[in-house]
Amino acid sequence: EPEVTQTPSHQVTQMGQEVILRCVPISNHLYFYWYRQILGQKVEFLVSFYNNEISEKSEIFDDQFSVERPDGSNFTLKIRSTKLEDSAMYFCASTWGLYSGANVLTFGAGSRLTVL
Amino acid sequence: AQSVSQHNHHVILSEAASLELGCNYSYGGTVNLFWYVQYPGQHLQLLLKYFSGDPLVKGIKGFEAEFIKSKFSFNLRKPSVQWSDTAEYFCAVAGRTGANNLFFGTGTRLTVIP
């Protein structure tokens, strides 16, 4: 069964450092997403991406965050200057279509980010 | 504003007990509804979904959920749980239009005691 793969599985960084989390969505999918889950809290939407541009972003996704699809396979989330409160599990997800019957997201296993 | 409420944070059951996890949502439009499961150390997996039609939907591993529009609810049920059902369960809603973003509840941790 096709999978969404994420790397690294766990990253520890110092506050203020830049972090790039990588995702390889399912190959025929067109819509890509990042979600995060702070320990003990709900899974929160960060950003959606389609046709090489951001479709929608939440208020969490401020100027410190950016996303990119640098080639045909990777989808990255960059945090420019990490803060303690960025510590969370970050989930990548993808789907091939938007509407009825198609909008089921497949999630990756997550990348745990720990900011010290 | 969209929101999803899951009433139980942690549920502990013995094997063979029946399960019902509550989920209520608030959304200003037509929705698609989902239950995702996260087994320890694993990724979120789709358990079942409701888009339209029969409000009683059946998912994998014997789970089912009933959409009650008048109550804005989508409760998850299983008649007899197993130890392997120990996991975190997330209810989620997505609007029928827009970028397909999922709004999740806070999750319910289910612990099944053998």
Coordinates of N, CA and C in Angstrom, one line a residue, chain A residues 33 35 37 41-43 45 48 55-56 91 95 97-105 107-109, chain B residues 4 32 34 36 38 42-44 46 49 51 90 94-102 104-106:
Chain A
Y33 N -0.3 18.5 2.6 CA -0.6 19.2 3.9 C 0.4 19.0 4.9
Y35 N 0.4 19.2 9.2 CA -0.4 19.3 10.4 C 0.7 19.2 11.6
Q37 N 1.0 18.3 16.0 CA 0.3 17.9 17.2 C 1.3 18.2 18.4
Q41 N -2.2 17.7 23.0 CA -3.2 18.5 22.3 C -3.7 17.9 21.0
K42 N -4.6 18.6 20.4 CA -5.2 18.1 19.2 C -4.3 18.3 18.0
V43 N -4.6 17.5 17.0 CA -3.8 17.7 15.7 C -4.4 19.0 15.0
F45 N -4.2 21.9 11.8 CA -3.9 22.1 10.5 C -2.9 23.3 10.4
S48 N -2.0 23.9 3.5 CA -2.2 23.0 2.4 C -1.6 23.6 1.1
S55 N -2.5 26.8 -0.8 CA -3.9 26.9 -1.0 C -4.6 27.6 0.2
E56 N -4.1 27.2 1.4 CA -4.7 27.7 2.6 C -3.7 27.5 3.8
F91 N 3.0 16.3 11.1 CA 2.5 15.2 10.2 C 2.4 15.8 8.8
T95 N -3.3 13.8 -0.7 CA -4.5 13.2 -1.3 C -4.5 13.6 -2.7
G97 N -7.3 14.2 -4.7 CA -8.4 15.0 -5.1 C -9.1 15.7 -4.0
L98 N -10.0 16.6 -4.3 CA -10.6 17.4 -3.2 C -12.0 16.9 -2.9
Y99 N -12.8 16.5 -3.9 CA -14.2 16.4 -3.6 C -14.7 15.0 -3.4
S100 N -15.9 14.9 -3.1 CA -16.7 13.7 -2.6 C -16.0 12.4 -3.1
G101 N -15.6 11.6 -2.1 CA -15.0 10.4 -2.4 C -13.5 10.4 -2.6
A102 N -13.0 11.6 -2.7 CA -11.6 11.8 -3.0 C -10.8 12.4 -1.8
N103 N -11.5 13.1 -1.0 CA -10.8 13.9 0.0 C -10.5 13.1 1.3
V104 N -9.8 12.0 1.1 CA -9.3 11.2 2.3 C -7.8 11.4 2.3
L105 N -7.3 12.0 3.4 CA -5.9 12.2 3.5 C -5.2 11.0 4.0
F107 N -1.8 10.0 5.9 CA -0.8 10.7 6.7 C 0.5 9.9 6.8
G108 N 1.6 10.6 7.0 CA 2.9 10.0 7.3 C 3.0 9.7 8.8
A109 N 4.1 9.1 9.1 CA 4.3 8.7 10.5 C 4.6 9.8 11.5
Chain B
V4 N -14.4 20.5 16.7 CA -14.7 19.1 16.9 C -14.5 18.8 18.4
N32 N -17.9 16.4 5.5 CA -17.4 15.0 5.5 C -16.9 14.7 6.9
F34 N -14.9 11.9 9.6 CA -13.8 10.9 9.7 C -13.5 10.5 11.1
Y36 N -10.0 8.7 12.6 CA -8.7 8.2 12.4 C -8.2 7.5 13.7
Q38 N -4.6 6.1 15.7 CA -3.2 6.2 15.8 C -2.7 5.2 16.8
Q42 N 2.8 4.7 15.7 CA 2.5 4.7 14.3 C 1.8 6.0 13.8
H43 N 1.5 6.0 12.5 CA 0.9 7.2 11.9 C -0.6 7.1 12.0
L44 N -1.2 8.2 11.7 CA -2.7 8.3 11.7 C -3.2 7.4 10.5
L46 N -6.8 6.0 8.6 CA -8.3 6.2 8.4 C -9.0 4.9 8.9
K49 N -15.1 6.7 7.3 CA -15.5 8.0 6.8 C -17.0 8.0 6.4
F51 N -19.4 10.4 3.9 CA -19.5 11.5 2.9 C -21.0 11.8 2.7
F90 N -9.1 9.7 16.8 CA -9.4 11.1 16.5 C -10.6 11.2 15.6
A94 N -14.2 17.7 7.7 CA -13.7 18.5 6.6 C -14.9 19.1 5.8
G95 N -14.8 20.3 5.5 CA -15.9 20.9 4.7 C -15.9 20.4 3.3
R96 N -17.1 20.4 2.6 CA -17.2 19.9 1.3 C -16.6 20.8 0.3
T97 N -16.3 22.0 0.6 CA -15.6 22.9 -0.3 C -14.3 23.3 0.3
G98 N -13.5 23.9 -0.5 CA -12.2 24.5 0.0 C -11.1 23.5 -0.1
A99 N -10.1 23.7 0.6 CA -8.8 23.0 0.4 C -8.8 21.6 1.2
N100 N -9.9 21.1 1.6 CA -10.0 19.8 2.1 C -9.3 19.7 3.5
N101 N -9.2 20.8 4.2 CA -8.5 20.7 5.5 C -9.3 20.0 6.5
L102 N -8.7 19.2 7.3 CA -9.3 18.4 8.3 C -9.2 19.2 9.6
F104 N -9.5 18.5 13.6 CA -9.5 17.3 14.5 C -10.0 17.6 15.8
G105 N -10.6 16.6 16.5 CA -10.8 16.7 17.9 C -9.5 16.5 18.7
T106 N -9.6 16.5 20.0 CA -8.4 16.4 20.8 C -8.0 14.9 21.0

